[in-house]
Amino acid sequence: MGELVLAERRGGVLLVTLNRPAALNALNLELLRELGAVLAQVGDARAVVLTGAGEKSFVAGADISAMAELDAMTAYTFAAEGQAILNALEALPIPTIAAVNGFALGGGCELAMACDLILAAPNAVFGQPEVKLGVIPGFGGTQRLVRRVGSQRARELIFTGRNVKAEEAVQLGLALRVTAGPVVEEALALAEAIAQNAPVAVQLAKRAILDNDGVPLGAALVNEQQLFGLCFATTDQKEGMAAFLGRRKASFIGR
Ligand code: CO8
């Protein structure tokens, strides 16, 4: 891998750090491509924690100096490539946690929203300030913010471009909680707790939630039934239930 995105294993968890602190980890194409390459190689990790290097910022947005010179077609291509990488992040089979350690603005907020869970450090600041720059969110913000916080709240944030501090982000449902200690450590602990559960079951639960977004309830419930049935093809289902009945701790193998 290159040096714009660092990936290291911490037990069952893959810690991914966006590493361009001099530009507050702003997303340029090189960084996005490195992120795409890292996401393609999560291996047998059971969860991912995504954070930004430095004390100040998760990601301060798409790189404005790179965007300033784009024309309509290259901007379209940039948005398409960025969206594809965020879609790949969202579609990862394993749970993902954004550890937001400062600014998560524009593309940074959009990146966090492509993760399953968002933990906010006390200094986290969220926002979609694109209209202040004469553009609109282009990495999924008009869609994922609506889904996270509801249509009216999303409209207010996108139309005003205002900043949202950590506590308000929690009230809005944008972030799960504000962490008391270092956000990366708390995200790793949360990821490790998830990693203790039956991995296939966790993955199928994520599938059931993600794949049925926007699907009519009846069809979504049928899909849930099928995925529930599929769990019974795993050794871990037998182990999990036998361990409960035998009053011992389950030992899962991920199959
Ligand atoms: N792009 C490029 N460089 C940036 C960015 C950015 N988004 N944000 C910060 N930087 C750079 C600064 O230019 C500065 O560099 P240098 O030291 O070389 O001058 C360095 O990071 C430090 O930043 P500041 O000195 O500005 O730090 P402050 O603490 O004073 O301010 C802020 C921090 C408030 C976060 C401020 O940097 C800021 O407002 N940044 C821009 C935030 C923003 O508007 N983000 C949204 C961008 S638009 C977007 O994300 C669209 C996504 C969809 C794209 C679709 C594809 C076409």
PDB file of C-alpha atoms and ligand atoms in Angstrom:
ATOM      1  CA  MET A   1       0.000   0.000   0.000  1.00  0.00           C
ATOM      2  CA  GLY A   2       0.978   3.617  -0.344  1.00  0.00           C
ATOM      3  CA  GLU A   3       1.351   6.028   2.541  1.00  0.00           C
ATOM      4  CA  LEU A   4      -1.878   8.012   2.245  1.00  0.00           C
ATOM      5  CA  VAL A   5      -3.881   5.203   3.835  1.00  0.00           C
ATOM      6  CA  LEU A   6      -2.413   3.080   6.623  1.00  0.00           C
ATOM      7  CA  ALA A   7      -3.875  -0.297   7.521  1.00  0.00           C
ATOM      8  CA  GLU A   8      -2.926  -2.366  10.548  1.00  0.00           C
ATOM      9  CA  ARG A   9      -4.446  -5.368  12.259  1.00  0.00           C
ATOM     10  CA  ARG A  10      -5.444  -4.978  15.914  1.00  0.00           C
ATOM     11  CA  GLY A  11      -6.580  -8.456  16.886  1.00  0.00           C
ATOM     12  CA  GLY A  12      -9.668  -9.256  14.815  1.00  0.00           C
ATOM     13  CA  VAL A  13     -10.066  -5.625  13.726  1.00  0.00           C
ATOM     14  CA  LEU A  14      -8.535  -3.786  10.765  1.00  0.00           C
ATOM     15  CA  LEU A  15      -7.624  -0.201  11.735  1.00  0.00           C
ATOM     16  CA  VAL A  16      -7.544   2.044   8.653  1.00  0.00           C
ATOM     17  CA  THR A  17      -6.053   5.531   9.054  1.00  0.00           C
ATOM     18  CA  LEU A  18      -6.373   8.215   6.394  1.00  0.00           C
ATOM     19  CA  ASN A  19      -2.964   9.796   6.499  1.00  0.00           C
ATOM     20  CA  ARG A  20      -2.754  13.245   4.963  1.00  0.00           C
ATOM     21  CA  PRO A  21      -2.737  15.350   8.123  1.00  0.00           C
ATOM     22  CA  ALA A  22      -1.085  18.429   6.539  1.00  0.00           C
ATOM     23  CA  ALA A  23      -4.303  18.845   4.495  1.00  0.00           C
ATOM     24  CA  LEU A  24      -6.553  17.658   7.370  1.00  0.00           C
ATOM     25  CA  ASN A  25      -6.859  14.333   5.479  1.00  0.00           C
ATOM     26  CA  ALA A  26      -8.716  15.941   2.561  1.00  0.00           C
ATOM     27  CA  LEU A  27      -9.728  13.385  -0.043  1.00  0.00           C
ATOM     28  CA  ASN A  28      -7.908  13.540  -3.340  1.00  0.00           C
ATOM     29  CA  LEU A  29      -8.042  10.843  -5.979  1.00  0.00           C
ATOM     30  CA  GLU A  30      -4.766   9.247  -4.876  1.00  0.00           C
ATOM     31  CA  LEU A  31      -6.011   8.860  -1.306  1.00  0.00           C
ATOM     32  CA  LEU A  32      -9.406   7.559  -2.429  1.00  0.00           C
ATOM     33  CA  ARG A  33      -7.752   4.980  -4.671  1.00  0.00           C
ATOM     34  CA  GLU A  34      -5.484   3.810  -1.857  1.00  0.00           C
ATOM     35  CA  LEU A  35      -8.546   3.507   0.369  1.00  0.00           C
ATOM     36  CA  GLY A  36     -10.250   1.437  -2.333  1.00  0.00           C
ATOM     37  CA  ALA A  37      -7.219  -0.874  -2.499  1.00  0.00           C
ATOM     38  CA  VAL A  38      -7.175  -1.314   1.307  1.00  0.00           C
ATOM     39  CA  LEU A  39     -10.886  -2.093   1.386  1.00  0.00           C
ATOM     40  CA  ALA A  40     -10.378  -4.776  -1.256  1.00  0.00           C
ATOM     41  CA  GLN A  41      -8.010  -6.587   1.135  1.00  0.00           C
ATOM     42  CA  VAL A  42      -9.732  -6.819   4.500  1.00  0.00           C
ATOM     43  CA  GLY A  43      -8.905 -10.541   4.578  1.00  0.00           C
ATOM     44  CA  ASP A  44     -10.308 -12.350   7.607  1.00  0.00           C
ATOM     45  CA  ALA A  45     -10.786  -9.176   9.686  1.00  0.00           C
ATOM     46  CA  ARG A  46     -14.096  -9.206  11.547  1.00  0.00           C
ATOM     47  CA  ALA A  47     -14.589  -5.420  11.645  1.00  0.00           C
ATOM     48  CA  VAL A  48     -13.018  -2.212  10.356  1.00  0.00           C
ATOM     49  CA  VAL A  49     -12.303   1.015  12.234  1.00  0.00           C
ATOM     50  CA  LEU A  50     -11.721   4.052  10.012  1.00  0.00           C
ATOM     51  CA  THR A  51     -10.092   7.223  11.339  1.00  0.00           C
ATOM     52  CA  GLY A  52      -7.979  10.226  10.329  1.00  0.00           C
ATOM     53  CA  ALA A  53      -4.351  10.922  11.226  1.00  0.00           C
ATOM     54  CA  GLY A  54      -3.610  13.788  13.611  1.00  0.00           C
ATOM     55  CA  GLU A  55      -5.508  15.393  16.481  1.00  0.00           C
ATOM     56  CA  LYS A  56      -7.603  17.790  14.472  1.00  0.00           C
ATOM     57  CA  SER A  57      -9.415  16.083  11.669  1.00  0.00           C
ATOM     58  CA  PHE A  58     -11.121  12.926  10.472  1.00  0.00           C
ATOM     59  CA  VAL A  59     -11.474  14.245   6.905  1.00  0.00           C
ATOM     60  CA  ALA A  60     -11.989  17.962   6.120  1.00  0.00           C
ATOM     61  CA  GLY A  61     -13.699  17.153   2.838  1.00  0.00           C
ATOM     62  CA  ALA A  62     -12.841  16.464  -0.733  1.00  0.00           C
ATOM     63  CA  ASP A  63      -9.641  18.253  -1.734  1.00  0.00           C
ATOM     64  CA  ILE A  64     -10.735  21.771  -2.691  1.00  0.00           C
ATOM     65  CA  SER A  65      -7.492  22.640  -4.486  1.00  0.00           C
ATOM     66  CA  ALA A  66      -7.885  19.521  -6.663  1.00  0.00           C
ATOM     67  CA  MET A  67     -11.585  20.259  -7.298  1.00  0.00           C
ATOM     68  CA  ALA A  68     -11.111  23.944  -8.106  1.00  0.00           C
ATOM     69  CA  GLU A  69      -9.789  23.208 -11.596  1.00  0.00           C
ATOM     70  CA  LEU A  70     -12.286  20.510 -12.599  1.00  0.00           C
ATOM     71  CA  ASP A  71     -14.654  20.919 -15.512  1.00  0.00           C
ATOM     72  CA  ALA A  72     -18.117  19.368 -15.665  1.00  0.00           C
ATOM     73  CA  MET A  73     -16.934  16.056 -17.070  1.00  0.00           C
ATOM     74  CA  THR A  74     -13.927  15.585 -14.772  1.00  0.00           C
ATOM     75  CA  ALA A  75     -16.063  16.598 -11.762  1.00  0.00           C
ATOM     76  CA  TYR A  76     -18.628  13.991 -12.799  1.00  0.00           C
ATOM     77  CA  THR A  77     -15.879  11.369 -13.078  1.00  0.00           C
ATOM     78  CA  PHE A  78     -14.412  12.385  -9.689  1.00  0.00           C
ATOM     79  CA  ALA A  79     -17.835  12.081  -8.057  1.00  0.00           C
ATOM     80  CA  ALA A  80     -18.427   8.724  -9.757  1.00  0.00           C
ATOM     81  CA  GLU A  81     -15.078   7.289  -8.674  1.00  0.00           C
ATOM     82  CA  GLY A  82     -15.433   8.638  -5.123  1.00  0.00           C
ATOM     83  CA  GLN A  83     -18.966   7.267  -4.867  1.00  0.00           C
ATOM     84  CA  ALA A  84     -17.831   3.842  -6.092  1.00  0.00           C
ATOM     85  CA  ILE A  85     -15.227   3.677  -3.315  1.00  0.00           C
ATOM     86  CA  LEU A  86     -17.706   4.825  -0.670  1.00  0.00           C
ATOM     87  CA  ASN A  87     -20.216   2.291  -2.003  1.00  0.00           C
ATOM     88  CA  ALA A  88     -17.550  -0.416  -1.628  1.00  0.00           C
ATOM     89  CA  LEU A  89     -16.970   0.719   1.961  1.00  0.00           C
ATOM     90  CA  GLU A  90     -20.682   0.650   2.697  1.00  0.00           C
ATOM     91  CA  ALA A  91     -21.061  -2.787   1.120  1.00  0.00           C
ATOM     92  CA  LEU A  92     -18.167  -4.419   3.013  1.00  0.00           C
ATOM     93  CA  PRO A  93     -19.540  -7.642   4.477  1.00  0.00           C
ATOM     94  CA  ILE A  94     -18.113  -6.864   7.933  1.00  0.00           C
ATOM     95  CA  PRO A  95     -19.161  -4.029  10.291  1.00  0.00           C
ATOM     96  CA  THR A  96     -17.384  -0.705   9.908  1.00  0.00           C
ATOM     97  CA  ILE A  97     -16.971   2.056  12.499  1.00  0.00           C
ATOM     98  CA  ALA A  98     -15.927   5.639  11.745  1.00  0.00           C
ATOM     99  CA  ALA A  99     -13.886   7.043  14.641  1.00  0.00           C
ATOM    100  CA  VAL A 100     -14.416  10.760  13.993  1.00  0.00           C
ATOM    101  CA  ASN A 101     -11.525  12.575  15.642  1.00  0.00           C
ATOM    102  CA  GLY A 102     -12.225  16.165  14.583  1.00  0.00           C
ATOM    103  CA  PHE A 103     -13.555  17.609  11.323  1.00  0.00           C
ATOM    104  CA  ALA A 104     -15.858  15.419   9.236  1.00  0.00           C
ATOM    105  CA  LEU A 105     -16.927  17.956   6.645  1.00  0.00           C
ATOM    106  CA  GLY A 106     -18.285  17.487   3.139  1.00  0.00           C
ATOM    107  CA  GLY A 107     -16.742  14.314   1.747  1.00  0.00           C
ATOM    108  CA  GLY A 108     -15.544  13.528   5.291  1.00  0.00           C
ATOM    109  CA  CYS A 109     -19.089  13.450   6.631  1.00  0.00           C
ATOM    110  CA  GLU A 110     -20.099  11.418   3.585  1.00  0.00           C
ATOM    111  CA  LEU A 111     -17.269   8.970   4.218  1.00  0.00           C
ATOM    112  CA  ALA A 112     -18.318   8.543   7.856  1.00  0.00           C
ATOM    113  CA  MET A 113     -21.905   7.930   6.756  1.00  0.00           C
ATOM    114  CA  ALA A 114     -20.757   5.090   4.488  1.00  0.00           C
ATOM    115  CA  CYS A 115     -19.737   3.304   7.725  1.00  0.00           C
ATOM    116  CA  ASP A 116     -22.195   1.302   9.821  1.00  0.00           C
ATOM    117  CA  LEU A 117     -21.525   3.220  13.045  1.00  0.00           C
ATOM    118  CA  ILE A 118     -20.092   6.654  13.796  1.00  0.00           C
ATOM    119  CA  LEU A 119     -18.373   7.427  17.105  1.00  0.00           C
ATOM    120  CA  ALA A 120     -17.618  11.084  17.750  1.00  0.00           C
ATOM    121  CA  ALA A 121     -14.714  12.471  19.777  1.00  0.00           C
ATOM    122  CA  PRO A 122     -15.686  15.493  21.903  1.00  0.00           C
ATOM    123  CA  ASN A 123     -14.012  17.754  19.296  1.00  0.00           C
ATOM    124  CA  ALA A 124     -15.823  16.162  16.323  1.00  0.00           C
ATOM    125  CA  VAL A 125     -17.467  18.596  13.900  1.00  0.00           C
ATOM    126  CA  PHE A 126     -19.781  17.369  11.167  1.00  0.00           C
ATOM    127  CA  GLY A 127     -21.245  19.253   8.241  1.00  0.00           C
ATOM    128  CA  GLN A 128     -22.070  19.389   4.556  1.00  0.00           C
ATOM    129  CA  PRO A 129     -20.702  22.845   3.661  1.00  0.00           C
ATOM    130  CA  GLU A 130     -20.672  22.294  -0.122  1.00  0.00           C
ATOM    131  CA  VAL A 131     -23.160  25.063  -0.958  1.00  0.00           C
ATOM    132  CA  LYS A 132     -20.711  27.547   0.567  1.00  0.00           C
ATOM    133  CA  LEU A 133     -18.340  26.519  -2.227  1.00  0.00           C
ATOM    134  CA  GLY A 134     -20.913  26.662  -5.013  1.00  0.00           C
ATOM    135  CA  VAL A 135     -21.446  22.890  -5.277  1.00  0.00           C
ATOM    136  CA  ILE A 136     -23.624  20.192  -3.738  1.00  0.00           C
ATOM    137  CA  PRO A 137     -22.600  17.055  -1.825  1.00  0.00           C
ATOM    138  CA  GLY A 138     -21.239  14.634  -4.408  1.00  0.00           C
ATOM    139  CA  PHE A 139     -20.102  11.607  -2.432  1.00  0.00           C
ATOM    140  CA  GLY A 140     -23.594  10.510  -1.410  1.00  0.00           C
ATOM    141  CA  GLY A 141     -24.476  13.225   1.128  1.00  0.00           C
ATOM    142  CA  THR A 142     -27.864  14.128  -0.336  1.00  0.00           C
ATOM    143  CA  GLN A 143     -28.914  10.497   0.044  1.00  0.00           C
ATOM    144  CA  ARG A 144     -27.115   9.079   3.084  1.00  0.00           C
ATOM    145  CA  LEU A 145     -27.724  12.128   5.300  1.00  0.00           C
ATOM    146  CA  VAL A 146     -31.462  11.893   4.553  1.00  0.00           C
ATOM    147  CA  ARG A 147     -31.390   8.219   5.498  1.00  0.00           C
ATOM    148  CA  ARG A 148     -29.438   8.875   8.726  1.00  0.00           C
ATOM    149  CA  VAL A 149     -31.217  11.905  10.145  1.00  0.00           C
ATOM    150  CA  GLY A 150     -34.457  12.252   8.152  1.00  0.00           C
ATOM    151  CA  SER A 151     -35.357  14.430   5.207  1.00  0.00           C
ATOM    152  CA  GLN A 152     -36.140  17.734   6.924  1.00  0.00           C
ATOM    153  CA  ARG A 153     -33.054  17.724   9.159  1.00  0.00           C
ATOM    154  CA  ALA A 154     -30.861  16.767   6.194  1.00  0.00           C
ATOM    155  CA  ARG A 155     -32.313  19.589   4.110  1.00  0.00           C
ATOM    156  CA  GLU A 156     -31.561  22.108   6.850  1.00  0.00           C
ATOM    157  CA  LEU A 157     -27.953  20.923   7.182  1.00  0.00           C
ATOM    158  CA  ILE A 158     -27.341  20.783   3.428  1.00  0.00           C
ATOM    159  CA  PHE A 159     -29.038  24.116   2.644  1.00  0.00           C
ATOM    160  CA  THR A 160     -27.278  26.030   5.458  1.00  0.00           C
ATOM    161  CA  GLY A 161     -23.958  24.188   5.299  1.00  0.00           C
ATOM    162  CA  ARG A 162     -23.624  24.793   9.038  1.00  0.00           C
ATOM    163  CA  ASN A 163     -21.320  22.877  11.358  1.00  0.00           C
ATOM    164  CA  VAL A 164     -22.733  20.363  13.822  1.00  0.00           C
ATOM    165  CA  LYS A 165     -20.821  19.627  17.023  1.00  0.00           C
ATOM    166  CA  ALA A 166     -20.505  16.175  18.539  1.00  0.00           C
ATOM    167  CA  GLU A 167     -23.426  16.363  21.004  1.00  0.00           C
ATOM    168  CA  GLU A 168     -25.827  17.642  18.370  1.00  0.00           C
ATOM    169  CA  ALA A 169     -24.649  14.964  15.944  1.00  0.00           C
ATOM    170  CA  VAL A 170     -25.740  12.379  18.534  1.00  0.00           C
ATOM    171  CA  GLN A 171     -29.105  14.095  19.048  1.00  0.00           C
ATOM    172  CA  LEU A 172     -29.638  14.029  15.275  1.00  0.00           C
ATOM    173  CA  GLY A 173     -28.784  10.326  15.086  1.00  0.00           C
ATOM    174  CA  LEU A 174     -25.809  11.116  12.863  1.00  0.00           C
ATOM    175  CA  ALA A 175     -23.338   9.823  15.456  1.00  0.00           C
ATOM    176  CA  LEU A 176     -23.968   6.956  17.862  1.00  0.00           C
ATOM    177  CA  ARG A 177     -22.328   8.587  20.875  1.00  0.00           C
ATOM    178  CA  VAL A 178     -19.631  10.997  22.021  1.00  0.00           C
ATOM    179  CA  THR A 179     -16.728   9.087  23.498  1.00  0.00           C
ATOM    180  CA  ALA A 180     -15.289   9.882  26.919  1.00  0.00           C
ATOM    181  CA  GLY A 181     -11.839   8.523  26.127  1.00  0.00           C
ATOM    182  CA  PRO A 182      -9.816   8.491  22.877  1.00  0.00           C
ATOM    183  CA  VAL A 183     -12.257   7.825  20.038  1.00  0.00           C
ATOM    184  CA  VAL A 184     -10.045   5.306  18.224  1.00  0.00           C
ATOM    185  CA  GLU A 185      -9.603   3.207  21.364  1.00  0.00           C
ATOM    186  CA  GLU A 186     -13.349   3.199  22.011  1.00  0.00           C
ATOM    187  CA  ALA A 187     -14.052   2.327  18.378  1.00  0.00           C
ATOM    188  CA  LEU A 188     -11.537  -0.536  18.569  1.00  0.00           C
ATOM    189  CA  ALA A 189     -13.170  -1.802  21.778  1.00  0.00           C
ATOM    190  CA  LEU A 190     -16.610  -1.670  20.155  1.00  0.00           C
ATOM    191  CA  ALA A 191     -15.275  -3.431  17.051  1.00  0.00           C
ATOM    192  CA  GLU A 192     -13.614  -6.086  19.219  1.00  0.00           C
ATOM    193  CA  ALA A 193     -16.900  -6.686  21.085  1.00  0.00           C
ATOM    194  CA  ILE A 194     -18.620  -7.209  17.727  1.00  0.00           C
ATOM    195  CA  ALA A 195     -15.761  -9.483  16.630  1.00  0.00           C
ATOM    196  CA  GLN A 196     -16.497 -11.818  19.553  1.00  0.00           C
ATOM    197  CA  ASN A 197     -19.886 -12.731  18.050  1.00  0.00           C
ATOM    198  CA  ALA A 198     -20.485 -15.362  15.381  1.00  0.00           C
ATOM    199  CA  PRO A 199     -18.920 -13.721  12.315  1.00  0.00           C
ATOM    200  CA  VAL A 200     -21.254 -15.167   9.682  1.00  0.00           C
ATOM    201  CA  ALA A 201     -24.293 -14.177  11.746  1.00  0.00           C
ATOM    202  CA  VAL A 202     -22.973 -10.610  12.094  1.00  0.00           C
ATOM    203  CA  GLN A 203     -22.366 -10.464   8.334  1.00  0.00           C
ATOM    204  CA  LEU A 204     -25.795 -11.827   7.482  1.00  0.00           C
ATOM    205  CA  ALA A 205     -27.406  -9.350   9.895  1.00  0.00           C
ATOM    206  CA  LYS A 206     -25.599  -6.542   8.072  1.00  0.00           C
ATOM    207  CA  ARG A 207     -26.773  -7.974   4.738  1.00  0.00           C
ATOM    208  CA  ALA A 208     -30.362  -8.100   5.954  1.00  0.00           C
ATOM    209  CA  ILE A 209     -30.224  -4.441   7.005  1.00  0.00           C
ATOM    210  CA  LEU A 210     -28.328  -3.096   3.971  1.00  0.00           C
ATOM    211  CA  ASP A 211     -29.869  -5.080   1.154  1.00  0.00           C
ATOM    212  CA  ASN A 212     -33.424  -4.394   2.300  1.00  0.00           C
ATOM    213  CA  ASP A 213     -33.028  -0.616   2.515  1.00  0.00           C
ATOM    214  CA  GLY A 214     -35.915   0.729   0.429  1.00  0.00           C
ATOM    215  CA  VAL A 215     -37.401  -2.736  -0.173  1.00  0.00           C
ATOM    216  CA  PRO A 216     -41.110  -3.112   0.701  1.00  0.00           C
ATOM    217  CA  LEU A 217     -41.579  -4.673   4.158  1.00  0.00           C
ATOM    218  CA  GLY A 218     -43.087  -7.943   2.915  1.00  0.00           C
ATOM    219  CA  ALA A 219     -40.228  -8.707   0.534  1.00  0.00           C
ATOM    220  CA  ALA A 220     -37.660  -7.570   3.100  1.00  0.00           C
ATOM    221  CA  LEU A 221     -39.081  -9.925   5.717  1.00  0.00           C
ATOM    222  CA  VAL A 222     -38.975 -12.837   3.268  1.00  0.00           C
ATOM    223  CA  ASN A 223     -35.319 -12.034   2.664  1.00  0.00           C
ATOM    224  CA  GLU A 224     -34.747 -11.968   6.435  1.00  0.00           C
ATOM    225  CA  GLN A 225     -36.351 -15.408   6.753  1.00  0.00           C
ATOM    226  CA  GLN A 226     -33.979 -16.781   4.113  1.00  0.00           C
ATOM    227  CA  LEU A 227     -30.902 -15.295   5.760  1.00  0.00           C
ATOM    228  CA  PHE A 228     -32.111 -16.593   9.145  1.00  0.00           C
ATOM    229  CA  GLY A 229     -32.386 -20.068   7.622  1.00  0.00           C
ATOM    230  CA  LEU A 230     -28.896 -19.749   6.157  1.00  0.00           C
ATOM    231  CA  CYS A 231     -27.435 -19.286   9.662  1.00  0.00           C
ATOM    232  CA  PHE A 232     -28.414 -22.913  10.340  1.00  0.00           C
ATOM    233  CA  ALA A 233     -25.935 -24.054   7.699  1.00  0.00           C
ATOM    234  CA  THR A 234     -23.074 -22.824   9.901  1.00  0.00           C
ATOM    235  CA  THR A 235     -21.027 -24.651  12.519  1.00  0.00           C
ATOM    236  CA  ASP A 236     -21.177 -21.479  14.604  1.00  0.00           C
ATOM    237  CA  GLN A 237     -24.982 -21.723  14.972  1.00  0.00           C
ATOM    238  CA  LYS A 238     -24.575 -25.217  16.399  1.00  0.00           C
ATOM    239  CA  GLU A 239     -21.728 -24.070  18.637  1.00  0.00           C
ATOM    240  CA  GLY A 240     -23.548 -20.925  19.817  1.00  0.00           C
ATOM    241  CA  MET A 241     -26.680 -22.789  20.837  1.00  0.00           C
ATOM    242  CA  ALA A 242     -24.803 -25.780  22.314  1.00  0.00           C
ATOM    243  CA  ALA A 243     -22.638 -23.411  24.365  1.00  0.00           C
ATOM    244  CA  PHE A 244     -25.728 -21.613  25.694  1.00  0.00           C
ATOM    245  CA  LEU A 245     -27.383 -24.902  26.646  1.00  0.00           C
ATOM    246  CA  GLY A 246     -24.110 -26.237  28.127  1.00  0.00           C
ATOM    247  CA  ARG A 247     -23.653 -22.998  30.132  1.00  0.00           C
ATOM    248  CA  ARG A 248     -20.242 -22.335  28.636  1.00  0.00           C
ATOM    249  CA  LYS A 249     -18.725 -19.585  26.464  1.00  0.00           C
ATOM    250  CA  ALA A 250     -19.087 -20.163  22.727  1.00  0.00           C
ATOM    251  CA  SER A 251     -15.987 -20.529  20.572  1.00  0.00           C
ATOM    252  CA  PHE A 252     -16.754 -19.357  17.043  1.00  0.00           C
ATOM    253  CA  ILE A 253     -14.746 -20.312  13.961  1.00  0.00           C
ATOM    254  CA  GLY A 254     -16.399 -18.072  11.374  1.00  0.00           C
ATOM    255  CA  ARG A 255     -18.085 -20.859   9.406  1.00  0.00           C
TER     256      ARG A 255
HETATM  257  N1  CO8 B   1      -9.234  20.516   0.684  1.00  0.00           N
HETATM  258  C1  CO8 B   1      -7.948  20.837   0.561  1.00  0.00           C
HETATM  259  N2  CO8 B   1      -7.184  21.299   1.554  1.00  0.00           N
HETATM  260  C2  CO8 B   1      -7.754  21.454   2.762  1.00  0.00           C
HETATM  261  C3  CO8 B   1      -9.103  21.127   2.984  1.00  0.00           C
HETATM  262  C4  CO8 B   1      -9.864  20.631   1.884  1.00  0.00           C
HETATM  263  N3  CO8 B   1     -11.147  20.273   2.000  1.00  0.00           N
HETATM  264  N4  CO8 B   1      -9.402  21.393   4.271  1.00  0.00           N
HETATM  265  C5  CO8 B   1      -8.269  21.843   4.840  1.00  0.00           C
HETATM  266  N5  CO8 B   1      -7.279  21.873   3.936  1.00  0.00           N
HETATM  267  C6  CO8 B   1      -5.893  22.318   4.144  1.00  0.00           C
HETATM  268  C7  CO8 B   1      -5.781  23.832   4.214  1.00  0.00           C
HETATM  269  O1  CO8 B   1      -5.748  24.385   2.929  1.00  0.00           O
HETATM  270  C8  CO8 B   1      -4.493  23.990   4.975  1.00  0.00           C
HETATM  271  O2  CO8 B   1      -3.424  23.783   4.100  1.00  0.00           O
HETATM  272  P1  CO8 B   1      -2.119  24.773   4.166  1.00  0.00           P
HETATM  273  O3  CO8 B   1      -1.588  24.585   5.556  1.00  0.00           O
HETATM  274  O4  CO8 B   1      -1.246  24.234   3.088  1.00  0.00           O
HETATM  275  O5  CO8 B   1      -2.643  26.147   3.931  1.00  0.00           O
HETATM  276  C9  CO8 B   1      -4.505  22.822   5.964  1.00  0.00           C
HETATM  277  O6  CO8 B   1      -5.435  21.882   5.414  1.00  0.00           O
HETATM  278  C10 CO8 B   1      -4.978  23.212   7.341  1.00  0.00           C
HETATM  279  O7  CO8 B   1      -6.250  23.832   7.207  1.00  0.00           O
HETATM  280  P2  CO8 B   1      -6.598  25.263   7.852  1.00  0.00           P
HETATM  281  O8  CO8 B   1      -5.373  26.093   7.968  1.00  0.00           O
HETATM  282  O9  CO8 B   1      -7.741  25.825   7.073  1.00  0.00           O
HETATM  283  O10 CO8 B   1      -7.061  24.802   9.299  1.00  0.00           O
HETATM  284  P3  CO8 B   1      -8.085  25.559  10.248  1.00  0.00           P
HETATM  285  O11 CO8 B   1      -7.973  24.883  11.572  1.00  0.00           O
HETATM  286  O12 CO8 B   1      -7.867  27.041  10.211  1.00  0.00           O
HETATM  287  O13 CO8 B   1      -9.536  25.277   9.625  1.00  0.00           O
HETATM  288  C11 CO8 B   1     -11.260  23.903   8.645  1.00  0.00           C
HETATM  289  C12 CO8 B   1     -10.030  23.958   9.574  1.00  0.00           C
HETATM  290  C13 CO8 B   1     -12.393  24.722   9.281  1.00  0.00           C
HETATM  291  C14 CO8 B   1     -11.677  22.462   8.502  1.00  0.00           C
HETATM  292  C15 CO8 B   1     -10.897  24.517   7.275  1.00  0.00           C
HETATM  293  O14 CO8 B   1      -9.689  23.899   6.822  1.00  0.00           O
HETATM  294  C16 CO8 B   1     -11.942  24.317   6.219  1.00  0.00           C
HETATM  295  O15 CO8 B   1     -12.951  25.011   6.229  1.00  0.00           O
HETATM  296  N6  CO8 B   1     -11.719  23.348   5.289  1.00  0.00           N
HETATM  297  C17 CO8 B   1     -12.613  23.096   4.193  1.00  0.00           C
HETATM  298  C18 CO8 B   1     -13.865  22.394   4.679  1.00  0.00           C
HETATM  299  C19 CO8 B   1     -14.811  22.154   3.537  1.00  0.00           C
HETATM  300  O16 CO8 B   1     -15.413  23.049   2.977  1.00  0.00           O
HETATM  301  N7  CO8 B   1     -15.009  20.867   3.171  1.00  0.00           N
HETATM  302  C20 CO8 B   1     -15.922  20.477   2.144  1.00  0.00           C
HETATM  303  C21 CO8 B   1     -15.232  20.423   0.826  1.00  0.00           C
HETATM  304  S1  CO8 B   1     -16.369  20.113  -0.499  1.00  0.00           S
HETATM  305  C22 CO8 B   1     -16.596  18.456  -0.490  1.00  0.00           C
HETATM  306  O17 CO8 B   1     -16.133  17.751   0.357  1.00  0.00           O
HETATM  307  C23 CO8 B   1     -17.422  17.914  -1.619  1.00  0.00           C
HETATM  308  C24 CO8 B   1     -17.484  16.382  -1.578  1.00  0.00           C
HETATM  309  C25 CO8 B   1     -18.092  15.847  -2.844  1.00  0.00           C
HETATM  310  C26 CO8 B   1     -17.125  15.893  -3.978  1.00  0.00           C
HETATM  311  C27 CO8 B   1     -17.774  15.406  -5.212  1.00  0.00           C
HETATM  312  C28 CO8 B   1     -16.753  15.250  -6.348  1.00  0.00           C
HETATM  313  C29 CO8 B   1     -16.837  16.302  -7.417  1.00  0.00           C
END
